[in-house]
Short mmCIF file of C-alpha atoms in Angstrom, two decimals:
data_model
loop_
_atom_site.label_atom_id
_atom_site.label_comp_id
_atom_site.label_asym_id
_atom_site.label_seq_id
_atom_site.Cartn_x
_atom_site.Cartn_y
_atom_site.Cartn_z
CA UNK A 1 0.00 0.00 0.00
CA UNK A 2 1.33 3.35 -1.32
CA UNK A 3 2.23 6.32 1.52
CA UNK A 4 -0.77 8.71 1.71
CA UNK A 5 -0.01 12.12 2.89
CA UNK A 6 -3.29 12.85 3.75
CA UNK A 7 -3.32 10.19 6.39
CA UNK A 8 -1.32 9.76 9.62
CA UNK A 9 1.40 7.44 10.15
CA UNK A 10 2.67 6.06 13.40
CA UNK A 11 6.27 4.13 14.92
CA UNK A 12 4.71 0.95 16.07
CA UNK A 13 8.22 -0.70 17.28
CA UNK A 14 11.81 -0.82 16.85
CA UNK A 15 14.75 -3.07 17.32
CA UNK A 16 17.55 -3.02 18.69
CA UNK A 17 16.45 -0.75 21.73
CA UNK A 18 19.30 0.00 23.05
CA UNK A 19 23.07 0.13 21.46
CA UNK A 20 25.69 2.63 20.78
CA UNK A 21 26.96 4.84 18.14
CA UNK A 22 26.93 3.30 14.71
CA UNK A 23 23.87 1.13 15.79
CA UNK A 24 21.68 0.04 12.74
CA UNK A 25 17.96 0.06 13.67
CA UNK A 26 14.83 -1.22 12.20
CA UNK A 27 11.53 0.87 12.29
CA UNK A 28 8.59 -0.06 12.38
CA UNK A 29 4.93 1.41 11.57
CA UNK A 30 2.30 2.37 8.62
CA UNK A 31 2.51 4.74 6.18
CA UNK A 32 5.99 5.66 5.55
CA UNK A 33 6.85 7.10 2.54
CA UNK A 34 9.64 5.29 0.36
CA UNK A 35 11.12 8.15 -0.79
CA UNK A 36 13.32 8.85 1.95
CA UNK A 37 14.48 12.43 1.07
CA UNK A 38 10.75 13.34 2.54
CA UNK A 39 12.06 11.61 5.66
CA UNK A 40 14.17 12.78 8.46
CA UNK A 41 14.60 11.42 12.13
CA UNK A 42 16.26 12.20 15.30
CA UNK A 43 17.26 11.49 19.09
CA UNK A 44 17.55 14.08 21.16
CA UNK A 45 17.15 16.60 18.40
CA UNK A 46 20.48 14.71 16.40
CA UNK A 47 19.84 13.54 13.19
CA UNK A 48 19.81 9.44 12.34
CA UNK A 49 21.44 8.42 8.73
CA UNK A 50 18.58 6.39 6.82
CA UNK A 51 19.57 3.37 5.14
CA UNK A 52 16.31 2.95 2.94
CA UNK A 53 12.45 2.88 3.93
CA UNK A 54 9.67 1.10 2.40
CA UNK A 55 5.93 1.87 3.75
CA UNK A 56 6.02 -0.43 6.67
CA UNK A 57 9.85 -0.12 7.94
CA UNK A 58 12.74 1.86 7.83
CA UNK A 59 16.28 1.59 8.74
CA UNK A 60 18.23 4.01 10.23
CA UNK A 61 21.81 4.40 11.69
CA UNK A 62 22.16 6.11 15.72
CA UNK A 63 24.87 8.74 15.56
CA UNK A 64 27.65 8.83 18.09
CA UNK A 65 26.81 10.46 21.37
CA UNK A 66 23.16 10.71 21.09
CA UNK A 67 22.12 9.87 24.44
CA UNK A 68 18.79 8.09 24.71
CA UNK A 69 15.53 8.83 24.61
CA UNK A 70 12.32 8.44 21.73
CA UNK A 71 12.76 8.27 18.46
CA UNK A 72 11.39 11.08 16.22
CA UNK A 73 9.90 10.66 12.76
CA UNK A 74 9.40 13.66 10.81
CA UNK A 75 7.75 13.24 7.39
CA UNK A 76 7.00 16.72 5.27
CA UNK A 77 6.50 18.92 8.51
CA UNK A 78 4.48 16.05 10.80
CA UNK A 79 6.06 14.31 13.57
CA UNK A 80 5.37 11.34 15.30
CA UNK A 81 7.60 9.66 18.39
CA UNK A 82 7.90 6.58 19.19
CA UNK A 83 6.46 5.34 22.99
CA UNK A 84 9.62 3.57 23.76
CA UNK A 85 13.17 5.07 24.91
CA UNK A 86 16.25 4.28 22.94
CA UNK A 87 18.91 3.26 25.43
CA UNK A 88 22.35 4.85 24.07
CA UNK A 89 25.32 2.86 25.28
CA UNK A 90 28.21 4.60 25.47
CA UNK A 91 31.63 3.07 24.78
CA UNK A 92 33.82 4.29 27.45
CA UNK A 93 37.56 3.24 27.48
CA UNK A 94 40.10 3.86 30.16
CA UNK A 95 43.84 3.81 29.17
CA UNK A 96 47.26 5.17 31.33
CA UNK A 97 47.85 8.41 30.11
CA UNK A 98 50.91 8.43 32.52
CA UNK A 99 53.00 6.86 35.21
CA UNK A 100 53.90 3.48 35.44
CA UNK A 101 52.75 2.08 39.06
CA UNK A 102 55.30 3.23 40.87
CA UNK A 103 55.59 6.19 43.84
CA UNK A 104 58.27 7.81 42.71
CA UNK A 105 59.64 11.09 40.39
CA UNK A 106 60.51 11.35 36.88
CA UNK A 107 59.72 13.02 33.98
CA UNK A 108 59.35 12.00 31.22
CA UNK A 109 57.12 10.59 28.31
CA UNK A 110 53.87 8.28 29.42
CA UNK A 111 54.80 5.16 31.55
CA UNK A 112 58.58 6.03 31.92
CA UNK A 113 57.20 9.38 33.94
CA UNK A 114 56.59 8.72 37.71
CA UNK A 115 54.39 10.43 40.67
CA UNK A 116 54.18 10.07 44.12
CA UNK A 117 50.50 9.89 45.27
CA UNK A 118 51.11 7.46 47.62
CA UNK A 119 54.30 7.48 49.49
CA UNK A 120 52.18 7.72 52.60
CA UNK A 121 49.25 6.11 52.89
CA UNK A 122 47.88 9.05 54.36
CA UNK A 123 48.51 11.93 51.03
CA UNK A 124 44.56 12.79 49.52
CA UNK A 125 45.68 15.12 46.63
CA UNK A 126 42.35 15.57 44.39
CA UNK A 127 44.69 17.86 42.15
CA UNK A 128 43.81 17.64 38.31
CA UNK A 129 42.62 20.03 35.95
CA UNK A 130 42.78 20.21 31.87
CA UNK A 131 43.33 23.50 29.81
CA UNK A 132 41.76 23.96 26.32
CA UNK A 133 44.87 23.58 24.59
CA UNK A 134 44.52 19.30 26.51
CA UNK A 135 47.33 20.04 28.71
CA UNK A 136 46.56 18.52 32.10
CA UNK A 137 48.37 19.85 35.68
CA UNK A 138 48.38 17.11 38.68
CA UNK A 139 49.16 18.49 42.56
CA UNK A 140 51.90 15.73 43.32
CA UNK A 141 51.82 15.76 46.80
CA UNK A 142 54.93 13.02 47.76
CA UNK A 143 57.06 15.23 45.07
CA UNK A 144 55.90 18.69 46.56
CA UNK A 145 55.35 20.17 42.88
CA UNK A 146 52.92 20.43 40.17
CA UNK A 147 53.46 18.30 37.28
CA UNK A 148 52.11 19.11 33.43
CA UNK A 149 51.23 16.62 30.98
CA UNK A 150 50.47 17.08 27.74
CA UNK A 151 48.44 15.43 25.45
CA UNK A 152 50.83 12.66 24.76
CA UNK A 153 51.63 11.72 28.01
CA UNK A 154 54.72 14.12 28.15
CA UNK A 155 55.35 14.78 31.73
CA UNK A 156 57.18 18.04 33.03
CA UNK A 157 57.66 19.27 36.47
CA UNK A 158 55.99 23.10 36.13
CA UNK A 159 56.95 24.28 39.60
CA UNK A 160 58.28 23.23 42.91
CA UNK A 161 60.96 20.82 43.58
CA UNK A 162 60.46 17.18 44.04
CA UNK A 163 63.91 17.64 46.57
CA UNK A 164 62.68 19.98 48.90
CA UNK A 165 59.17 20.22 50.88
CA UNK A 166 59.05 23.98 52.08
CA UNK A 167 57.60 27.21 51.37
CA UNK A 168 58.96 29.55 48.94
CA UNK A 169 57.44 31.59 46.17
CA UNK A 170 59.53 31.60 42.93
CA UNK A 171 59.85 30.50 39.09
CA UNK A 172 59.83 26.69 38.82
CA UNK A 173 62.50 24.65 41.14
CA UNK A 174 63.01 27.55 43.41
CA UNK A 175 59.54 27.41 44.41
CA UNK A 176 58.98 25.07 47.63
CA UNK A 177 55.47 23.35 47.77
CA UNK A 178 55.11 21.28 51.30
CA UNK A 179 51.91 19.65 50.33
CA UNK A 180 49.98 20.69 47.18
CA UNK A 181 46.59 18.65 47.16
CA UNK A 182 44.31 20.25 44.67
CA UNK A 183 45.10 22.69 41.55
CA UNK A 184 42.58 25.12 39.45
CA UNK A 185 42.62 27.83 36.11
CA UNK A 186 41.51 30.42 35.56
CA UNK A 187 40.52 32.25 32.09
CA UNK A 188 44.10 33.35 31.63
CA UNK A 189 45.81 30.09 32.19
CA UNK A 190 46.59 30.91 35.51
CA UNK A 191 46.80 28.08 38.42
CA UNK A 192 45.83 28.10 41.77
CA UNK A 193 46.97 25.79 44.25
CA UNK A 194 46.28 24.52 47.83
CA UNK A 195 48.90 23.51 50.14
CA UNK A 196 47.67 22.38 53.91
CA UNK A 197 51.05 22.11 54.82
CA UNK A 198 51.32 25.83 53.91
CA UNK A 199 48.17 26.52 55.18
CA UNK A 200 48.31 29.42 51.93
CA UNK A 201 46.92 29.27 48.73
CA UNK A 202 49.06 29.95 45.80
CA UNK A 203 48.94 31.26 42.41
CA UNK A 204 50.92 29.97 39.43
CA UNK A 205 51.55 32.01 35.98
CA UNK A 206 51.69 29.90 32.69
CA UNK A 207 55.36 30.20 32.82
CA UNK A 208 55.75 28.74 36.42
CA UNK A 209 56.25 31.28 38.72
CA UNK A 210 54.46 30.78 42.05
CA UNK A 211 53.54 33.59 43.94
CA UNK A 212 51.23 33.51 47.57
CA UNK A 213 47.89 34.51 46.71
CA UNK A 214 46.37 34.31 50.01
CA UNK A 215 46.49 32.79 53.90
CA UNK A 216 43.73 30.63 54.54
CA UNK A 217 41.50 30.77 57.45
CA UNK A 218 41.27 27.33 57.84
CA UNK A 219 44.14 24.87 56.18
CA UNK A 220 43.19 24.52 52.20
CA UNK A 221 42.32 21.34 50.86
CA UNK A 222 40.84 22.03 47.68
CA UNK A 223 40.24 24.96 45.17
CA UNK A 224 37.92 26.21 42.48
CA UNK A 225 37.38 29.54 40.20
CA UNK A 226 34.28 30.63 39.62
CA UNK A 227 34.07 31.17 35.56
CA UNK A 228 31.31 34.22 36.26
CA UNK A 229 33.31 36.21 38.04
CA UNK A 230 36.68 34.78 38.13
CA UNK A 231 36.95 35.06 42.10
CA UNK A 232 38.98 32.31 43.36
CA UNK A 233 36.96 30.00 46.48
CA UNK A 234 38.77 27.01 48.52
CA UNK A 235 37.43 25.49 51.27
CA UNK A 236 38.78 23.16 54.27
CA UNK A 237 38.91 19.27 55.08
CA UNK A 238 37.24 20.35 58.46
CA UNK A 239 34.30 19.62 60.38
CA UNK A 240 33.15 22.41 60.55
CA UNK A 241 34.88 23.25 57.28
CA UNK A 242 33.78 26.38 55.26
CA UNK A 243 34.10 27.94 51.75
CA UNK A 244 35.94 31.06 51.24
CA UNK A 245 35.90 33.34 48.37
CA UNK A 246 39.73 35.06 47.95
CA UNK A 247 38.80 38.21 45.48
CA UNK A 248 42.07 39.35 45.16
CA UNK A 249 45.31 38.91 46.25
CA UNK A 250 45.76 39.17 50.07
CA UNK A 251 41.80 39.79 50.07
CA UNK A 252 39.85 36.84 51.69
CA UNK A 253 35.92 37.24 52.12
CA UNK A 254 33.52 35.99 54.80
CA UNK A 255 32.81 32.07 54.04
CA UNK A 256 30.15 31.57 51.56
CA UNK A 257 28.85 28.17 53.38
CA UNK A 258 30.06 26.99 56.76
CA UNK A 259 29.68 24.10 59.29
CA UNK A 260 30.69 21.77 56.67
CA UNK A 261 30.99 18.08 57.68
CA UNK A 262 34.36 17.23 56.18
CA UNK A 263 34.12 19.16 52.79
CA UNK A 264 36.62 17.28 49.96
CA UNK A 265 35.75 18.60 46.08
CA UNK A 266 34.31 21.75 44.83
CA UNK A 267 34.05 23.09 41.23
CA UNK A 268 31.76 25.58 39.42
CA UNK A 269 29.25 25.33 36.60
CA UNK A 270 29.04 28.06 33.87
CA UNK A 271 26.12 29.51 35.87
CA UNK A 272 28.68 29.78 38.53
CA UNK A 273 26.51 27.63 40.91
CA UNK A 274 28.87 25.69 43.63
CA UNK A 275 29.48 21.77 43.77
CA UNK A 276 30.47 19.94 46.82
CA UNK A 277 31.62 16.48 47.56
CA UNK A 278 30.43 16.09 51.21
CA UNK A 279 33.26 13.20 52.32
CA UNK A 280 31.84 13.36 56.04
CA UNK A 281 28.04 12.83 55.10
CA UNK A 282 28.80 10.67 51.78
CA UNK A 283 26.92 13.01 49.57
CA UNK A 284 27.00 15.49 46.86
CA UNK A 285 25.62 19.57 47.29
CA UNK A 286 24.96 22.20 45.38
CA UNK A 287 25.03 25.99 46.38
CA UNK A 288 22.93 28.12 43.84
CA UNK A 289 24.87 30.82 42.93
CA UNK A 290 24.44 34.59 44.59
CA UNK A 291 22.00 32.73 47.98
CA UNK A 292 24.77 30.54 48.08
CA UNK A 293 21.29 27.59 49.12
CA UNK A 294 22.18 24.35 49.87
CA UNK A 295 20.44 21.72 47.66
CA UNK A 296 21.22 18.28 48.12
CA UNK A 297 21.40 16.53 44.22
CA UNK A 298 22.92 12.67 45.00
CA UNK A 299 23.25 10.78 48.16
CA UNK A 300 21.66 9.73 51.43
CA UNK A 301 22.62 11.40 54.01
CA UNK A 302 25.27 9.66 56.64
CA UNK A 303 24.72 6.39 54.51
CA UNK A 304 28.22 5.57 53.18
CA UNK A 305 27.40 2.84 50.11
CA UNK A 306 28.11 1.90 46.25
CA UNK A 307 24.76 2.15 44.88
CA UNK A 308 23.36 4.01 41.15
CA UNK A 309 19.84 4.90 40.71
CA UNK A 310 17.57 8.33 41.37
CA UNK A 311 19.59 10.48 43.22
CA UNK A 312 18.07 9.69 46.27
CA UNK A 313 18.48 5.99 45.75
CA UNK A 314 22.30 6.24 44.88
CA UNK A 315 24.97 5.89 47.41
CA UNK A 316 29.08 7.32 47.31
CA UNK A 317 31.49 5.95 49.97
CA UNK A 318 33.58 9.04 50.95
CA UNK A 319 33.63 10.75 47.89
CA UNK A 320 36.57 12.91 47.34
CA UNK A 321 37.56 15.46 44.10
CA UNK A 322 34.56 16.20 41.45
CA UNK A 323 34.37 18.25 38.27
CA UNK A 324 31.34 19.41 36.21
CA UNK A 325 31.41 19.69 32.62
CA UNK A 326 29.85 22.13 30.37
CA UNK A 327 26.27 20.74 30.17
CA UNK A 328 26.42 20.39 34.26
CA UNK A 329 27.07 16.98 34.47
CA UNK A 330 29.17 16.14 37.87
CA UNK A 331 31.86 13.49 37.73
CA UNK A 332 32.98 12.24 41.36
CA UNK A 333 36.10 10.47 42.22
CA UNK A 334 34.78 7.23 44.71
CA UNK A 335 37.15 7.20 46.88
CA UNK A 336 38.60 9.72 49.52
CA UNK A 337 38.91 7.71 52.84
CA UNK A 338 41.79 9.12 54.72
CA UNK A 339 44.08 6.15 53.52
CA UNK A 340 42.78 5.24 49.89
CA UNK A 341 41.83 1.59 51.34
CA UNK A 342 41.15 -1.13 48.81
CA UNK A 343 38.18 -1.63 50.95
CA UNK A 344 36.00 1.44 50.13
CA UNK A 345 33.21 -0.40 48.58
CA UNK A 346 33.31 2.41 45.67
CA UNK A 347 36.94 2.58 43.44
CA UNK A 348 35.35 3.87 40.52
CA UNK A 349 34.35 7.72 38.36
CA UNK A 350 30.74 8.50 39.30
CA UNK A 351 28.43 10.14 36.54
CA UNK A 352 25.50 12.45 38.11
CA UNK A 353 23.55 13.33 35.26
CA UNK A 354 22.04 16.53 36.11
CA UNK A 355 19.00 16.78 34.14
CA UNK A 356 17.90 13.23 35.07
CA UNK A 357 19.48 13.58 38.04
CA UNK A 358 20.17 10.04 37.96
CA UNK A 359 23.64 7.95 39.17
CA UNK A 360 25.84 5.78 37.12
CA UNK A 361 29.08 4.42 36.92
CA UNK A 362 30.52 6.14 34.28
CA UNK A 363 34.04 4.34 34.46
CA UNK A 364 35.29 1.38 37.16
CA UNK A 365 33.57 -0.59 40.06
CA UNK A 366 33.97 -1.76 43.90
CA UNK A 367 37.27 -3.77 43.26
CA UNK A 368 40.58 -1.58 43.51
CA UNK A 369 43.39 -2.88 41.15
CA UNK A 370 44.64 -1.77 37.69
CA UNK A 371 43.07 -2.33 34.19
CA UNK A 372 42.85 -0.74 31.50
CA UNK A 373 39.09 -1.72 29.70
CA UNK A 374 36.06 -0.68 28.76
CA UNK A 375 33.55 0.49 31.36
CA UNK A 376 33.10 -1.34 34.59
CA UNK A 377 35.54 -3.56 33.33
CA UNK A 378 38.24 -1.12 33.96
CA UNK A 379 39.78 -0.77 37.15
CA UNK A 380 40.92 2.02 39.67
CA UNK A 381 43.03 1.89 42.90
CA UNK A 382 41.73 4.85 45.33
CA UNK A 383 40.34 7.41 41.96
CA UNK A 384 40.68 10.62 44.12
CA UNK A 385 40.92 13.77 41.53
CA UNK A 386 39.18 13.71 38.26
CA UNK A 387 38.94 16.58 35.54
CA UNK A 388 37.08 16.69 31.87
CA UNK A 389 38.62 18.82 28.91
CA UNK A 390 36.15 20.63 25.90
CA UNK A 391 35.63 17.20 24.11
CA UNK A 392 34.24 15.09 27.44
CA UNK A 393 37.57 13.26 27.72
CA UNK A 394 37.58 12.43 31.35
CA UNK A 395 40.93 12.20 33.36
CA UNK A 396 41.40 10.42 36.70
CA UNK A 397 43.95 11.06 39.23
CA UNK A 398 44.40 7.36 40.21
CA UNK A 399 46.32 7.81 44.13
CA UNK A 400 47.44 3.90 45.02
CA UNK A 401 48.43 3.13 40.88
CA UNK A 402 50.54 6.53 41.05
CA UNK A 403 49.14 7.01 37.19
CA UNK A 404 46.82 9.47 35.31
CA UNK A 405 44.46 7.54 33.79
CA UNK A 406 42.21 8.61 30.47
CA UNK A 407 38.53 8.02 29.83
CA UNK A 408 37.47 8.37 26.63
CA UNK A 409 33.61 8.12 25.19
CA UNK A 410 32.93 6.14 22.40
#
């Protein structure tokens, strides 16, 4: 029977439902027309490559990265969806970017390059952060220094010496770092980092000179910049541990949010609303920008656990450094007890899709070791920094494998 524009057609069914980029599917419904250039469908508003249609079926081809959701027919101006979701799979695979294992330093290219994230049980650096030109800077804690990588794997020391645990300000090895634990840029390349030892924060050019930015109030564990307005916050490892906003050099604000329980990570959306990792109740805040009001978005409260879901249903187990990237998406490294134990029940890179607000493993499991894989079927040893560049390429400070690991989708 011939396609009738006066008449409606409909999506009855298709198969596969769920699959990843590249995935061929089969339509299937009344009324199609076989002339496909009157056709045109999409998921999530990006367009599927059609194979061929006759009146009753057509085949179609998902595009990478489409995310899932119903399929959308449009034929001449009319739509119709389909009832059913499309479940997009994506192909995540973790590979060593750099280190080789080992606590130790070195520079150098990929796995000849070593870090020290580990040398005592007892160093939590969350540092990691990646520029838009893919370089990525790591807060090496063991060396006292902040290492850049670029993106092949070549590993430099940018400032601070790996001899010498101190304080000094300075251009590359005659700055002293005691120890640096988390590292963010600004617009103009610039670094901030926090040093508990030093109790200061610290601000380093492109070219590596370090010069003290502020004193903190309370010993700095972790750091942020807020893209809005460029102001620089960092907040304490304390219970009560608050958020401070440093506006300018030597100029440190009131806190912004206090009587933390044990804050760990905090970045910044492009709204310039606040995320918090919440290591002491085992959950993950947001602070709307300007109120500065708390809103709980993933976790129970006190309820320490490895579990996906709703956000309410999903657990973390002492979550430690997070980044958001630019759709608002929060990634969460799993594992931030005070010694990086294999026996945290979560050793993986949460996903906390914002818009869903739903909880996934986005790369690892509960079992600490080293592999490189796809998915769950990659492993981490104590994830406790992780950072995501302009293409969604996800990095992972990985503390007990001294490496940086690399996720990359599809």
């Amino acid at each position: 029977m011939a396609y009738d524009p006066s008449k409606p057609f409909n999506i009855e069914s298709f198969i596969p439902t769920e699959g990843g980029g590249g995935t061929e599917i089969l339509i299937n419904g009344s009324n199609f027309p076989t002339d496909i250039s009157l056709l045109s469908l999409s998921l999530n508003g990006n367009p599927l490559s059609i194979v061929g249609a006759n009146t009753t079926q057509i085949m179609a081809v998902v595009p990478k990265k489409a995310g899932s959701g119903p399929i959308v027919i449009d034929i001449e101006g009319n739509k119709a969806e389909s009832e059913e979701s499309f479940t997009y799979k994506f192909t995540r695979t973790v590979t060593t970017l750099a280190g080789n294992g080992t606590a130790g330093y070195q520079d150098g290219q990929g796995q000849d390059a070593m870090f020290n994230f580990n040398g005592e049980v007892w160093y939590r650096s969350m540092g990691i952060t990646v520029d838009d030109d893919l370089n990525v800077y790591v807060a090496d804690p063991g060396n006292h220094c902040i290492r850049k990588i670029d993106s092949l794997g070549n590993v430099i020391t940018l400032v601070g010496n790996p001899n010498v645990a101190g304080y000094a300000d300075g251009q590359g090895t005659s700055a002293h770092f005691s120890l640096p634990y988390d590292v963010a840029l600004d617009k103009d390349g610039n670094l901030f980092v926090v040093d508990p030892g030093n109790w200061d924060v610290r601000k380093v050019s492109p070219d590596g000179v370090a010069t003290t930015w502020a004193w903190g109030a309370q010993a700095p564990w972790s750091v942020a910049v807020d893209p809005t307005s460029g102001v620089v916050y960092y907040s304490s490892c304390s219970s009560p541990g608050n958020v401070y906003p440093v506006m300018a050099q030597w100029t440190t604000g009131d806190p912004i949010v206090t009587d933390l329980n044990y804050p760990a990570g905090i970045a910044f959306d492009k709204e310039g609303n606040l995320l918090l990792s919440s290591n002491g109740d085992q959950v993950i805040k947001k602070y709307t920008a300007g109120t500065w009001q708390e809103t709980l978005i993933a976790g129970q409260q006190g309820s320490a656990g490895y579990e996906n879901g709703s956000s309410t249903e999903a657990k973390f187990a002492y979550p430690w450094g997070l980044t958001v990237d630019e759709y608002g998406n929060v990634y969460v490294a799993g594992n931030g007890t005070w010694d990086g134990g294999s026996y945290n029940p979560d050793q993986s890179i949460r996903l906390i899709d914002t818009n869903k607000m739903a909880v996934s493993t986005f790369a690892g499991s509960g079992t600490a070791a080293y592999t490189n894989a796809i998915g769950s079927a990659a492993a981490f040893n104590a994830p406790t920094g992780v950072a995501v560049d302009k293409n969604g390429t996800v990095y992972v400070l990985d503390k007990n494998n001294n490496m940086i690991r690399k996720i990359v989708s599809e």
